Structure formats: structure tokens, C-alpha cells
mmCIF file of C-alpha atoms and ligand atoms in Angstrom:
data_model
loop_
_atom_site.group_PDB
_atom_site.id
_atom_site.type_symbol
_atom_site.label_atom_id
_atom_site.label_comp_id
_atom_site.label_asym_id
_atom_site.label_seq_id
_atom_site.Cartn_x
_atom_site.Cartn_y
_atom_site.Cartn_z
ATOM 1 C CA UNK A 1185 -0.971 -82.540 99.862
ATOM 2 C CA UNK A 1186 -2.628 -79.998 102.205
ATOM 3 C CA UNK A 1187 -1.922 -80.497 105.898
ATOM 4 C CA UNK A 1188 -4.914 -81.541 107.977
ATOM 5 C CA UNK A 1189 -6.056 -78.990 110.541
ATOM 6 C CA UNK A 1190 -4.596 -79.570 113.992
ATOM 7 C CA UNK A 1191 -7.147 -80.742 116.595
ATOM 8 C CA UNK A 1192 -7.679 -77.886 119.010
ATOM 9 C CA UNK A 1193 -9.426 -77.459 122.316
ATOM 10 C CA UNK A 1194 -9.865 -74.033 123.898
ATOM 11 C CA UNK A 1195 -7.288 -72.682 121.471
ATOM 12 C CA UNK A 1196 -4.652 -75.319 122.349
ATOM 13 C CA UNK A 1197 -3.615 -78.213 120.188
ATOM 14 C CA UNK A 1198 -4.610 -81.649 121.471
ATOM 15 C CA UNK A 1199 -1.660 -83.981 122.089
ATOM 16 C CA UNK A 1200 -1.778 -86.842 119.611
ATOM 17 C CA UNK A 1201 -1.740 -89.394 122.468
ATOM 18 C CA UNK A 1202 -5.166 -88.189 123.647
ATOM 19 C CA UNK A 1203 -6.752 -87.607 120.226
ATOM 20 C CA UNK A 1204 -9.165 -90.519 120.476
ATOM 21 C CA UNK A 1205 -11.893 -88.447 118.870
ATOM 22 C CA UNK A 1206 -9.695 -86.987 116.163
ATOM 23 C CA UNK A 1207 -9.284 -89.717 113.601
ATOM 24 C CA UNK A 1208 -11.979 -88.748 111.167
ATOM 25 C CA UNK A 1209 -9.913 -88.622 108.032
ATOM 26 C CA UNK A 1210 -11.415 -85.781 106.008
ATOM 27 C CA UNK A 1211 -11.456 -83.482 109.030
ATOM 28 C CA UNK A 1212 -9.352 -84.196 112.097
ATOM 29 C CA UNK A 1213 -11.463 -82.279 114.567
ATOM 30 C CA UNK A 1214 -14.637 -83.903 115.946
ATOM 31 C CA UNK A 1215 -16.395 -81.159 117.801
ATOM 32 C CA UNK A 1216 -19.186 -81.715 120.317
ATOM 33 C CA UNK A 1217 -21.566 -78.768 120.344
ATOM 34 C CA UNK A 1218 -24.119 -78.006 123.086
ATOM 35 C CA UNK A 1219 -27.181 -75.868 122.356
ATOM 36 C CA UNK A 1220 -29.525 -75.664 125.328
ATOM 37 C CA UNK A 1221 -29.683 -74.015 128.760
ATOM 38 C CA UNK A 1222 -26.320 -72.229 129.060
ATOM 39 C CA UNK A 1223 -25.962 -72.600 132.825
ATOM 40 C CA UNK A 1224 -26.303 -76.356 132.560
ATOM 41 C CA UNK A 1225 -24.143 -76.242 129.426
ATOM 42 C CA UNK A 1226 -21.316 -74.740 131.474
ATOM 43 C CA UNK A 1227 -21.623 -77.737 133.793
ATOM 44 C CA UNK A 1228 -21.510 -80.088 130.797
ATOM 45 C CA UNK A 1229 -18.362 -78.243 129.704
ATOM 46 C CA UNK A 1230 -16.665 -78.777 133.080
ATOM 47 C CA UNK A 1231 -17.639 -82.461 133.062
ATOM 48 C CA UNK A 1232 -16.428 -82.978 129.481
ATOM 49 C CA UNK A 1233 -13.112 -81.357 130.450
ATOM 50 C CA UNK A 1234 -12.759 -83.886 133.296
ATOM 51 C CA UNK A 1235 -14.128 -87.002 131.610
ATOM 52 C CA UNK A 1236 -13.125 -86.552 127.962
ATOM 53 C CA UNK A 1237 -10.465 -83.831 127.815
ATOM 54 C CA UNK A 1238 -9.475 -84.861 124.300
ATOM 55 C CA UNK A 1239 -12.928 -84.145 122.846
ATOM 56 C CA UNK A 1240 -13.424 -80.501 121.795
ATOM 57 C CA UNK A 1241 -16.610 -79.304 123.559
ATOM 58 C CA UNK A 1242 -18.234 -75.978 122.701
ATOM 59 C CA UNK A 1243 -21.307 -74.080 123.763
ATOM 60 C CA UNK A 1244 -23.646 -72.545 121.205
ATOM 61 C CA UNK A 1245 -23.058 -70.313 119.250
ATOM 62 C CA UNK A 1246 -20.056 -71.954 117.618
ATOM 63 C CA UNK A 1247 -17.612 -69.717 115.788
ATOM 64 C CA UNK A 1248 -15.324 -72.517 114.559
ATOM 65 C CA UNK A 1249 -15.461 -74.666 111.426
ATOM 66 C CA UNK A 1250 -19.041 -76.043 111.099
ATOM 67 C CA UNK A 1251 -17.637 -79.027 109.185
ATOM 68 C CA UNK A 1252 -15.938 -80.188 112.386
ATOM 69 C CA UNK A 1253 -19.227 -80.496 114.302
ATOM 70 C CA UNK A 1254 -19.971 -84.230 114.529
ATOM 71 C CA UNK A 1255 -22.183 -84.284 117.621
ATOM 72 C CA UNK A 1256 -24.842 -81.854 118.728
ATOM 73 C CA UNK A 1257 -26.710 -81.940 122.049
ATOM 74 C CA UNK A 1258 -29.744 -79.677 121.887
ATOM 75 C CA UNK A 1259 -33.223 -78.985 123.163
ATOM 76 C CA UNK A 1260 -34.083 -77.315 119.864
ATOM 77 C CA UNK A 1261 -31.560 -77.715 117.047
ATOM 78 C CA UNK A 1262 -31.072 -74.894 114.513
ATOM 79 C CA UNK A 1263 -33.578 -74.998 111.639
ATOM 80 C CA UNK A 1264 -30.849 -75.212 109.003
ATOM 81 C CA UNK A 1265 -29.088 -78.072 110.807
ATOM 82 C CA UNK A 1266 -28.337 -80.136 107.672
ATOM 83 C CA UNK A 1267 -26.844 -77.214 105.737
ATOM 84 C CA UNK A 1268 -25.041 -75.756 108.709
ATOM 85 C CA UNK A 1269 -23.375 -78.966 109.954
ATOM 86 C CA UNK A 1270 -22.757 -81.177 106.908
ATOM 87 C CA UNK A 1271 -20.775 -83.782 108.895
ATOM 88 C CA UNK A 1272 -23.125 -84.145 111.853
ATOM 89 C CA UNK A 1273 -23.377 -87.792 112.952
ATOM 90 C CA UNK A 1274 -25.493 -87.758 116.121
ATOM 91 C CA UNK A 1275 -28.131 -85.371 117.414
ATOM 92 C CA UNK A 1276 -28.629 -85.856 121.160
ATOM 93 C CA UNK A 1277 -31.762 -84.556 122.849
ATOM 94 C CA UNK A 1278 -30.881 -83.079 126.240
ATOM 95 C CA UNK A 1279 -34.281 -84.351 127.455
ATOM 96 C CA UNK A 1280 -35.964 -87.765 127.539
ATOM 97 C CA UNK A 1281 -38.410 -86.727 124.798
ATOM 98 C CA UNK A 1282 -37.696 -85.704 121.207
ATOM 99 C CA UNK A 1283 -41.121 -84.281 120.315
ATOM 100 C CA UNK A 1284 -39.596 -80.788 120.265
ATOM 101 C CA UNK A 1285 -37.510 -81.787 117.213
ATOM 102 C CA UNK A 1286 -38.889 -81.147 113.729
ATOM 103 C CA UNK A 1287 -37.921 -84.562 112.346
ATOM 104 C CA UNK A 1288 -38.860 -83.547 108.787
ATOM 105 C CA UNK A 1289 -35.933 -81.109 108.791
ATOM 106 C CA UNK A 1290 -33.356 -83.687 109.878
ATOM 107 C CA UNK A 1291 -31.249 -85.647 107.374
ATOM 108 C CA UNK A 1292 -32.558 -89.245 107.240
ATOM 109 C CA UNK A 1293 -29.159 -90.761 108.006
ATOM 110 C CA UNK A 1294 -28.617 -88.609 111.120
ATOM 111 C CA UNK A 1295 -28.833 -90.669 114.347
ATOM 112 C CA UNK A 1296 -31.249 -89.050 116.819
ATOM 113 C CA UNK A 1297 -30.809 -90.092 120.429
ATOM 114 C CA UNK A 1298 -32.913 -89.268 123.484
ATOM 115 C CA UNK A 1299 -31.544 -88.761 126.966
ATOM 116 C CA UNK A 1300 -31.585 -91.893 129.102
ATOM 117 C CA UNK A 1301 -29.454 -90.814 132.075
ATOM 118 C CA UNK A 1302 -30.714 -92.437 135.320
ATOM 119 C CA UNK A 1303 -31.363 -89.130 137.131
ATOM 120 C CA UNK A 1304 -34.405 -88.562 134.873
ATOM 121 C CA UNK A 1305 -36.092 -91.748 136.063
ATOM 122 C CA UNK A 1306 -35.142 -91.050 139.696
ATOM 123 C CA UNK A 1307 -36.723 -87.576 139.530
ATOM 124 C CA UNK A 1308 -39.838 -88.886 137.789
ATOM 125 C CA UNK A 1309 -40.314 -91.623 140.387
ATOM 126 C CA UNK A 1310 -40.161 -88.991 143.156
ATOM 127 C CA UNK A 1311 -42.627 -86.667 141.435
ATOM 128 C CA UNK A 1312 -45.190 -89.315 140.535
ATOM 129 C CA UNK A 1313 -44.965 -91.014 143.936
ATOM 130 C CA UNK A 1314 -45.544 -87.638 145.603
ATOM 131 C CA UNK A 1315 -48.502 -86.948 143.299
ATOM 132 C CA UNK A 1316 -50.078 -90.375 143.845
ATOM 133 C CA UNK A 1317 -49.667 -90.165 147.613
ATOM 134 C CA UNK A 1318 -51.003 -86.596 147.613
ATOM 135 C CA UNK A 1319 -54.148 -87.768 145.825
ATOM 136 C CA UNK A 1320 -54.477 -90.978 147.793
ATOM 137 C CA UNK A 1321 -53.955 -89.293 151.197
ATOM 138 C CA UNK A 1322 -56.149 -86.222 150.424
ATOM 139 C CA UNK A 1323 -53.320 -83.648 150.773
ATOM 140 C CA UNK A 1324 -55.219 -80.826 149.059
ATOM 141 C CA UNK A 1325 -58.316 -81.473 151.168
ATOM 142 C CA UNK A 1326 -56.364 -81.241 154.441
ATOM 143 C CA UNK A 1327 -54.502 -78.124 153.250
ATOM 144 C CA UNK A 1328 -57.879 -76.442 152.699
ATOM 145 C CA UNK A 1329 -59.133 -77.687 156.078
ATOM 146 C CA UNK A 1330 -56.058 -76.229 157.800
ATOM 147 C CA UNK A 1331 -56.745 -72.814 156.275
ATOM 148 C CA UNK A 1332 -60.202 -72.976 157.847
ATOM 149 C CA UNK A 1333 -58.898 -74.501 161.133
ATOM 150 C CA UNK A 1334 -61.007 -77.620 160.642
ATOM 151 C CA UNK A 1335 -59.991 -80.874 162.409
ATOM 152 C CA UNK A 1336 -61.953 -83.543 160.613
ATOM 153 C CA UNK A 1337 -60.656 -86.940 159.530
ATOM 154 C CA UNK A 1338 -61.513 -88.802 156.372
ATOM 155 C CA UNK A 1339 -61.308 -92.542 156.241
ATOM 156 C CA UNK A 1340 -57.849 -93.763 155.223
ATOM 157 C CA UNK A 1341 -58.132 -96.185 152.333
ATOM 158 C CA UNK A 1342 -55.449 -98.862 152.017
ATOM 159 C CA UNK A 1343 -53.114 -98.636 149.039
ATOM 160 C CA UNK A 1344 -54.566 -101.944 147.881
ATOM 161 C CA UNK A 1345 -57.872 -100.135 147.178
ATOM 162 C CA UNK A 1346 -56.292 -97.639 144.777
ATOM 163 C CA UNK A 1347 -55.484 -99.117 141.391
ATOM 164 C CA UNK A 1348 -52.697 -97.430 139.433
ATOM 165 C CA UNK A 1349 -52.566 -97.431 135.632
ATOM 166 C CA UNK A 1350 -49.533 -96.139 133.752
ATOM 167 C CA UNK A 1351 -49.747 -95.291 130.052
ATOM 168 C CA UNK A 1352 -46.267 -96.070 128.690
ATOM 169 C CA UNK A 1353 -43.969 -98.841 129.861
ATOM 170 C CA UNK A 1354 -40.675 -97.301 128.832
ATOM 171 C CA UNK A 1355 -37.744 -96.160 130.928
ATOM 172 C CA UNK A 1356 -39.953 -93.907 133.078
ATOM 173 C CA UNK A 1357 -43.214 -95.863 133.225
ATOM 174 C CA UNK A 1358 -41.446 -98.990 134.418
ATOM 175 C CA UNK A 1359 -39.475 -97.129 137.099
ATOM 176 C CA UNK A 1360 -42.650 -95.485 138.415
ATOM 177 C CA UNK A 1361 -44.553 -98.784 138.473
ATOM 178 C CA UNK A 1362 -41.765 -100.545 140.331
ATOM 179 C CA UNK A 1363 -41.918 -97.929 143.105
ATOM 180 C CA UNK A 1364 -45.723 -97.825 143.347
ATOM 181 C CA UNK A 1365 -45.944 -101.613 143.349
ATOM 182 C CA UNK A 1366 -43.516 -101.581 146.285
ATOM 183 C CA UNK A 1367 -45.888 -99.255 148.170
ATOM 184 C CA UNK A 1368 -48.710 -101.762 147.816
ATOM 185 C CA UNK A 1369 -50.765 -100.180 145.011
ATOM 186 C CA UNK A 1370 -52.222 -102.650 142.484
ATOM 187 C CA UNK A 1371 -50.382 -101.701 139.304
ATOM 188 C CA UNK A 1372 -51.044 -102.025 135.579
ATOM 189 C CA UNK A 1373 -49.370 -100.582 132.525
ATOM 190 C CA UNK A 1374 -50.158 -100.099 128.853
ATOM 191 C CA UNK A 1375 -47.773 -99.988 125.919
ATOM 192 C CA UNK A 1376 -47.652 -100.457 122.169
ATOM 193 C CA UNK A 1377 -45.958 -103.865 122.274
ATOM 194 C CA UNK A 1378 -46.468 -106.601 124.920
ATOM 195 C CA UNK A 1379 -44.326 -106.465 128.063
ATOM 196 C CA UNK A 1380 -43.871 -108.590 131.161
ATOM 197 C CA UNK A 1381 -43.063 -106.855 134.443
ATOM 198 C CA UNK A 1382 -43.087 -108.634 137.812
ATOM 199 C CA UNK A 1383 -46.085 -107.573 139.878
ATOM 200 C CA UNK A 1384 -47.557 -105.410 137.114
ATOM 201 C CA UNK A 1385 -50.568 -106.302 134.960
ATOM 202 C CA UNK A 1386 -49.367 -105.479 131.447
ATOM 203 C CA UNK A 1387 -51.690 -104.539 128.577
ATOM 204 C CA UNK A 1388 -50.838 -103.514 125.046
ATOM 205 C CA UNK A 1389 -52.284 -102.115 121.861
ATOM 206 C CA UNK A 1390 -55.789 -100.841 121.141
ATOM 207 C CA UNK A 1391 -57.307 -104.171 122.215
ATOM 208 C CA UNK A 1392 -55.728 -103.957 125.660
ATOM 209 C CA UNK A 1393 -56.695 -100.365 126.387
ATOM 210 C CA UNK A 1394 -60.344 -100.787 127.456
ATOM 211 C CA UNK A 1395 -59.655 -103.324 130.190
ATOM 212 C CA UNK A 1396 -56.632 -101.326 131.394
ATOM 213 C CA UNK A 1397 -58.678 -98.123 131.693
ATOM 214 C CA UNK A 1398 -61.655 -99.794 133.385
ATOM 215 C CA UNK A 1399 -59.407 -100.856 136.304
ATOM 216 C CA UNK A 1400 -57.360 -97.610 136.696
ATOM 217 C CA UNK A 1401 -58.372 -95.363 139.623
ATOM 218 C CA UNK A 1402 -55.267 -93.212 139.095
ATOM 219 C CA UNK A 1403 -54.192 -92.818 135.469
ATOM 220 C CA UNK A 1404 -50.611 -91.671 134.881
ATOM 221 C CA UNK A 1405 -49.508 -90.605 131.400
ATOM 222 C CA UNK A 1406 -45.877 -91.377 130.612
ATOM 223 C CA UNK A 1407 -46.167 -91.750 126.858
ATOM 224 C CA UNK A 1408 -43.989 -90.005 124.311
ATOM 225 C CA UNK A 1409 -45.830 -87.415 122.224
ATOM 226 C CA UNK A 1410 -46.265 -88.835 118.717
ATOM 227 C CA UNK A 1411 -48.895 -88.694 115.968
ATOM 228 C CA UNK A 1412 -50.501 -91.747 117.599
ATOM 229 C CA UNK A 1413 -50.599 -90.416 121.162
ATOM 230 C CA UNK A 1414 -51.458 -86.727 120.626
ATOM 231 C CA UNK A 1415 -54.808 -85.980 122.282
ATOM 232 C CA UNK A 1416 -55.097 -89.466 123.804
ATOM 233 C CA UNK A 1417 -56.261 -88.006 127.144
ATOM 234 C CA UNK A 1418 -59.711 -87.077 125.868
ATOM 235 C CA UNK A 1419 -63.392 -87.348 126.727
ATOM 236 C CA UNK A 1420 -63.741 -90.872 125.258
ATOM 237 C CA UNK A 1421 -60.786 -92.155 127.286
ATOM 238 C CA UNK A 1422 -61.931 -90.495 130.515
ATOM 239 C CA UNK A 1423 -65.370 -92.108 130.068
ATOM 240 C CA UNK A 1424 -63.749 -95.553 130.297
ATOM 241 C CA UNK A 1425 -62.119 -94.885 133.680
ATOM 242 C CA UNK A 1426 -63.948 -95.703 136.933
ATOM 243 C CA UNK A 1427 -66.127 -92.760 137.982
ATOM 244 C CA UNK A 1428 -64.179 -90.308 140.163
ATOM 245 C CA UNK A 1429 -60.766 -91.449 138.849
ATOM 246 C CA UNK A 1430 -57.792 -89.082 138.937
ATOM 247 C CA UNK A 1431 -55.263 -88.141 136.261
ATOM 248 C CA UNK A 1432 -51.546 -87.389 136.506
ATOM 249 C CA UNK A 1433 -50.081 -86.065 133.254
ATOM 250 C CA UNK A 1434 -46.302 -86.032 133.236
ATOM 251 C CA UNK A 1435 -45.974 -86.904 129.533
ATOM 252 C CA UNK A 1436 -46.564 -83.850 127.376
ATOM 253 C CA UNK A 1437 -49.262 -81.182 127.229
ATOM 254 C CA UNK A 1438 -50.185 -82.371 123.723
ATOM 255 C CA UNK A 1439 -51.484 -85.645 125.165
ATOM 256 C CA UNK A 1440 -54.340 -83.824 126.882
ATOM 257 C CA UNK A 1441 -57.469 -82.295 125.362
ATOM 258 C CA UNK A 1442 -57.811 -79.515 127.909
ATOM 259 C CA UNK A 1443 -61.518 -78.785 127.409
ATOM 260 C CA UNK A 1444 -62.284 -82.494 127.833
ATOM 261 C CA UNK A 1445 -60.460 -82.515 131.173
ATOM 262 C CA UNK A 1446 -62.463 -79.495 132.370
ATOM 263 C CA UNK A 1447 -65.720 -81.179 131.294
ATOM 264 C CA UNK A 1448 -64.788 -84.473 132.998
ATOM 265 C CA UNK A 1449 -63.943 -82.661 136.245
ATOM 266 C CA UNK A 1450 -67.110 -80.626 136.005
ATOM 267 C CA UNK A 1451 -69.390 -83.631 135.686
ATOM 268 C CA UNK A 1452 -67.527 -85.744 138.268
ATOM 269 C CA UNK A 1453 -66.202 -88.398 135.884
ATOM 270 C CA UNK A 1454 -62.740 -87.305 137.097
ATOM 271 C CA UNK A 1455 -62.233 -86.016 140.636
ATOM 272 C CA UNK A 1456 -58.777 -84.391 140.359
ATOM 273 C CA UNK A 1457 -55.789 -83.924 138.071
ATOM 274 C CA UNK A 1458 -52.090 -83.257 138.575
ATOM 275 C CA UNK A 1459 -50.545 -81.619 135.525
ATOM 276 C CA UNK A 1460 -46.821 -81.075 135.149
ATOM 277 C CA UNK A 1461 -47.092 -80.326 131.428
ATOM 278 C CA UNK A 1462 -49.492 -78.139 129.448
ATOM 279 C CA UNK A 1463 -50.287 -77.443 125.828
ATOM 280 C CA UNK A 1464 -48.898 -73.929 126.149
ATOM 281 C CA UNK A 1465 -45.972 -73.548 128.516
ATOM 282 C CA UNK A 1466 -45.821 -71.427 130.601
ATOM 283 C CA UNK A 1467 -49.537 -71.899 131.269
ATOM 284 C CA UNK A 1468 -51.023 -68.512 130.267
ATOM 285 C CA UNK A 1469 -52.337 -66.122 132.902
ATOM 286 C CA UNK A 1470 -56.107 -66.464 133.230
ATOM 287 C CA UNK A 1471 -56.169 -70.068 131.976
ATOM 288 C CA UNK A 1472 -59.052 -71.930 133.670
ATOM 289 C CA UNK A 1473 -56.655 -74.569 135.063
ATOM 290 C CA UNK A 1474 -55.097 -71.991 137.413
ATOM 291 C CA UNK A 1475 -58.290 -71.405 139.334
ATOM 292 C CA UNK A 1476 -59.507 -74.974 139.830
ATOM 293 C CA UNK A 1477 -59.085 -76.453 143.309
ATOM 294 C CA UNK A 1478 -59.186 -79.932 141.759
ATOM 295 C CA UNK A 1479 -56.162 -79.318 139.510
ATOM 296 C CA UNK A 1480 -52.564 -79.206 140.728
ATOM 297 C CA UNK A 1481 -50.212 -77.406 138.341
ATOM 298 C CA UNK A 1482 -46.420 -77.648 138.395
ATOM 299 C CA UNK A 1483 -44.184 -75.904 135.807
ATOM 300 C CA UNK A 1484 -42.752 -78.916 133.920
ATOM 301 C CA UNK A 1485 -40.474 -79.905 136.774
ATOM 302 C CA UNK A 1486 -41.370 -83.573 137.257
ATOM 303 C CA UNK A 1487 -37.905 -84.562 136.226
ATOM 304 C CA UNK A 1488 -34.794 -82.869 134.896
ATOM 305 C CA UNK A 1489 -31.703 -84.168 133.153
ATOM 306 C CA UNK A 1490 -28.779 -84.185 135.586
ATOM 307 C CA UNK A 1491 -25.553 -83.000 133.891
ATOM 308 C CA UNK A 1492 -23.310 -85.625 135.490
ATOM 309 C CA UNK A 1493 -25.444 -88.544 134.339
ATOM 310 C CA UNK A 1494 -26.102 -86.843 130.999
ATOM 311 C CA UNK A 1495 -22.416 -86.493 130.156
ATOM 312 C CA UNK A 1496 -21.810 -90.130 131.150
ATOM 313 C CA UNK A 1497 -24.725 -91.232 128.929
ATOM 314 C CA UNK A 1498 -23.453 -89.175 125.986
ATOM 315 C CA UNK A 1499 -19.867 -90.396 126.354
ATOM 316 C CA UNK A 1500 -21.060 -94.005 126.571
ATOM 317 C CA UNK A 1501 -22.977 -93.508 123.327
ATOM 318 C CA UNK A 1502 -19.957 -91.920 121.631
ATOM 319 C CA UNK A 1503 -17.917 -94.942 122.698
ATOM 320 C CA UNK A 1504 -20.593 -97.228 121.261
ATOM 321 C CA UNK A 1505 -20.781 -95.188 118.058
ATOM 322 C CA UNK A 1506 -17.067 -95.471 117.529
ATOM 323 C CA UNK A 1507 -17.167 -99.209 118.248
ATOM 324 C CA UNK A 1508 -20.054 -99.702 115.797
ATOM 325 C CA UNK A 1509 -22.385 -100.801 118.618
ATOM 326 C CA UNK A 1510 -26.111 -99.909 118.879
ATOM 327 C CA UNK A 1511 -26.729 -96.544 120.534
ATOM 328 C CA UNK A 1512 -28.742 -96.362 123.769
ATOM 329 C CA UNK A 1513 -31.938 -94.347 123.357
ATOM 330 C CA UNK A 1514 -31.752 -94.296 119.556
ATOM 331 C CA UNK A 1515 -35.009 -92.957 118.110
ATOM 332 C CA UNK A 1516 -36.944 -95.081 115.636
ATOM 333 C CA UNK A 1517 -38.002 -92.397 113.155
ATOM 334 C CA UNK A 1518 -40.979 -94.402 111.895
ATOM 335 C CA UNK A 1519 -42.458 -94.875 115.375
ATOM 336 C CA UNK A 1520 -41.582 -91.329 116.408
ATOM 337 C CA UNK A 1521 -39.975 -92.262 119.748
HETATM 338 P P1 NDP B 140 -39.721 -94.575 126.322
HETATM 339 O O1 NDP B 140 -39.487 -94.320 124.888
HETATM 340 O O2 NDP B 140 -38.706 -95.339 127.108
HETATM 341 O O3 NDP B 140 -41.107 -95.360 126.503
HETATM 342 C C1 NDP B 140 -42.247 -95.001 125.813
HETATM 343 C C2 NDP B 140 -43.364 -95.985 126.160
HETATM 344 O O4 NDP B 140 -44.586 -95.534 125.561
HETATM 345 C C3 NDP B 140 -43.099 -97.399 125.634
HETATM 346 O O5 NDP B 140 -43.525 -98.362 126.559
HETATM 347 C C4 NDP B 140 -43.969 -97.453 124.378
HETATM 348 O O6 NDP B 140 -44.439 -98.761 124.036
HETATM 349 C C5 NDP B 140 -45.143 -96.609 124.797
HETATM 350 N N1 NDP B 140 -45.850 -96.082 123.636
HETATM 351 C C6 NDP B 140 -45.395 -95.250 122.664
HETATM 352 N N2 NDP B 140 -46.342 -95.037 121.723
HETATM 353 C C7 NDP B 140 -47.410 -95.772 122.105
HETATM 354 C C8 NDP B 140 -48.697 -95.978 121.556
HETATM 355 N N3 NDP B 140 -49.072 -95.399 120.406
HETATM 356 N N4 NDP B 140 -49.554 -96.805 122.206
HETATM 357 C C9 NDP B 140 -49.182 -97.413 123.358
HETATM 358 N N5 NDP B 140 -47.967 -97.259 123.953
HETATM 359 C C10 NDP B 140 -47.094 -96.434 123.325
HETATM 360 O O7 NDP B 140 -39.998 -93.156 126.999
HETATM 361 P P2 NDP B 140 -39.651 -92.678 128.483
HETATM 362 O O8 NDP B 140 -40.289 -93.595 129.450
HETATM 363 O O9 NDP B 140 -38.202 -92.418 128.616
HETATM 364 O O10 NDP B 140 -40.356 -91.227 128.508
HETATM 365 C C11 NDP B 140 -41.736 -91.082 128.264
HETATM 366 C C12 NDP B 140 -42.081 -89.608 128.109
HETATM 367 O O11 NDP B 140 -42.049 -88.946 129.367
HETATM 368 C C13 NDP B 140 -41.117 -88.778 127.266
HETATM 369 O O12 NDP B 140 -41.310 -88.991 125.892
HETATM 370 C C14 NDP B 140 -41.503 -87.368 127.679
HETATM 371 O O13 NDP B 140 -42.568 -86.912 126.863
HETATM 372 C C15 NDP B 140 -42.010 -87.542 129.117
HETATM 373 N N6 NDP B 140 -41.101 -86.908 130.081
HETATM 374 C C16 NDP B 140 -41.595 -85.899 130.875
HETATM 375 C C17 NDP B 140 -40.778 -85.261 131.781
HETATM 376 C C18 NDP B 140 -41.308 -84.200 132.681
HETATM 377 O O14 NDP B 140 -40.529 -83.554 133.392
HETATM 378 N N7 NDP B 140 -42.600 -83.987 132.731
HETATM 379 C C19 NDP B 140 -39.363 -85.616 131.926
HETATM 380 C C20 NDP B 140 -38.954 -86.696 131.076
HETATM 381 C C21 NDP B 140 -39.807 -87.291 130.174
HETATM 382 P P3 NDP B 140 -43.394 -99.935 123.635
HETATM 383 O O15 NDP B 140 -42.721 -100.308 124.934
HETATM 384 O O16 NDP B 140 -44.243 -101.005 123.124
HETATM 385 O O17 NDP B 140 -42.451 -99.351 122.637
#
């Protein structure tokens, strides 16, 4: 009988006492492969070495035995993923979304998991709160006044007069609503299935959308990008908002019909927009969004996965996987999120 390959990490064999990950039977080595930003990957590597020294962790490209790769964390996986890694068990997205994955190229039995580490929600809460307060407290207006040395006050509206509506009541939408509710803004949210959140008016499904939009002075998009949500931020939707409403898009660029936003701003149906995501990223030079004083652009920075929390989230899911427990952030392929 052929000897099984020895589990190795950084060229050294792994002592059997710590080989918790190396009991796979057909192939002893259970490699974790990382294929995304290499600087952050190096941090993942250091954290894996501290928190799970027995698990072989490698950065892309991987020169070892592809059959040993059981787990892949990626922003964009290789196109030939199924052929290249025949024993892959879990594909982790390094981000909260998975719309960058071509699901049609993934084996049906492969578990696909999005990133749910708490730093993502913390960053998103900061960004959206800053954006809402900037709109509510006229930050852009006063910045322009300062350039012209104008000292002229606008009336300060109470938070209670500015109704917030969040599209998406998932990990991020709920966190954002909790914070904004605490600041005194009347809050509502919209999702596919019904939810109940203290202090938040919850709407769901197509039937619930009209009423939700009609009462949203600031509309915040925190939906995943799916076949159902692509292009949802369009002329017809804007027309249902109160006149002069504002938009904050922190979901994905594909949610927004860009020409419809320009038209809505032009005719006053919308008064301003904050866009962290765009259809084409980076936003091309000369794009009309750059020049508009009523649009704030940031380069997809609303929130970023923090390596420490990410490695904890991944290791918790590996523990669950090995214990046969449900994975956190597992994607439902039929729903697309
Ligand atoms: P979740 O999967 O936790 O939540 C998604 C929410 O959207 C759920 O409430 C879901 O409804 C709702 N939803 C999905 N499809 C529909 C639909 N067709 N109609 C109505 N509601 C729908 O996602 P997260 O909160 O973790 O993240 C949301 C998105 O934020 C990510 O997919 C990503 O695109 C974006 N993001 C952007 C970042 C940035 O830096 N700009 C950073 C991180 C994420 P239900 O509850 O009923 O299932």
C-alpha cells in the first residue's frame, strides 16, 4: 500500500498531534489557498500561522499538489476552478458580496460562503452615517460657501424630519438602521422576506416597495447584486420617492441605471447622491458623475474586510464544516446571495 503524503507546512512536516486538518483519507494535506490582494494575504498568512498553525496556508499562485486544496479564499477564483482543484470543498469570498463570482462555472456541490466578519458592518455603519449626516447637515453646501467666504446659515432640520429608507435588511442594512435609529432618524427597511426590527418600519416584497419608497427622504441601497436587483435604482423607482430625495448607493454599481440618476438629478426629483460603487470601477475619466456638484464619489471604500476578523470568521466556518454544522454566510445559489 502506498504511503500517504506527509502533511507539510512551509516545507516542514506537521507534527501528528497538531494535524487537526489532516485527516482527509484520500489525501492527508488540506491546504487553504488565498487568491486576492497579496498585501492583505500576507496578513492572513501571519494570522493563520498564529491561530491555526496546523493548517497549511498558501498564497496564490500555488505550486503544490492541486488535489490538496480544500479551501479557497478569493475575490475572483480561477476560471478553471473545478478542473484545477478537484477536491475543493469551500470557496470563501474575501468580501461580503459574491456577485463577482461566475456561479455557472462552479461545481454545484461546492459550498460558497460570503464574508461576514464584524469589521465589514462596523466600516459600513461609519460610512453610511457620515454620508447621511453630510446630506442632512448640508456639508457640501457649506464647503462651497467656505470657498467663497460666505457666512450664511441654513435652517437646521431635526433628524426626526429626515426619513431613512434602507434597501436590504441583511447583515449591513440592519447594522446601519440600528445606528441611524439611535441618532433619531425615522427608519424603514425593505427586504425580500418579512423582518421585524425594533424601531424600524419593515417592508418586504414587491407589494411593500411602494409605501417604503413614498416615505424615504434618504434612500440607501444595501442589496446584494442579483438578477432580481440589477438596475433596481432606476427612473421608475426614483419617481416614487418624495421630490428632492437623496440616494446613497453602497451596494453595487450594477444596482444603478446611471443615466436615470443623471436625469432625476437634472429635473430635481433627486437632490443629491453619494456613490461608493459604480458600474465601471475605477470610474472612467470624463464620466459625467465626476463633474456634478450634487454627486459625491468615493472609490469603493465604504467598508473593507479586516484580516483579523476575516481569519476568525473563516476558521469558525472550517470548525463548523468539520463538525457538520451549518456554515455562516453560506450562499443560497438559487437566490443568488
Ligand atoms: P445580506 O445577504 O446579509 O443581506 C441582503 C439583504 O438584501 C437581505 O435582507 C435580503 O432579503 C435583501 N434582498 C436580496 N434580494 C432582494 C430582493 N430581490 N428584494 C428585496 N430584498 C432583497 O447582505 P449584506 O448586508 O451582508 O451585504 C449587502 C451588500 O452590500 C453586499 O452584497 C455587497 O454588494 C454590498 N457591500 C458593499 C460594500 C462597499 O464597500 N461598498 C462592502 C460590503 C458589502 P432577505 O432578508 O429577505 O433575504
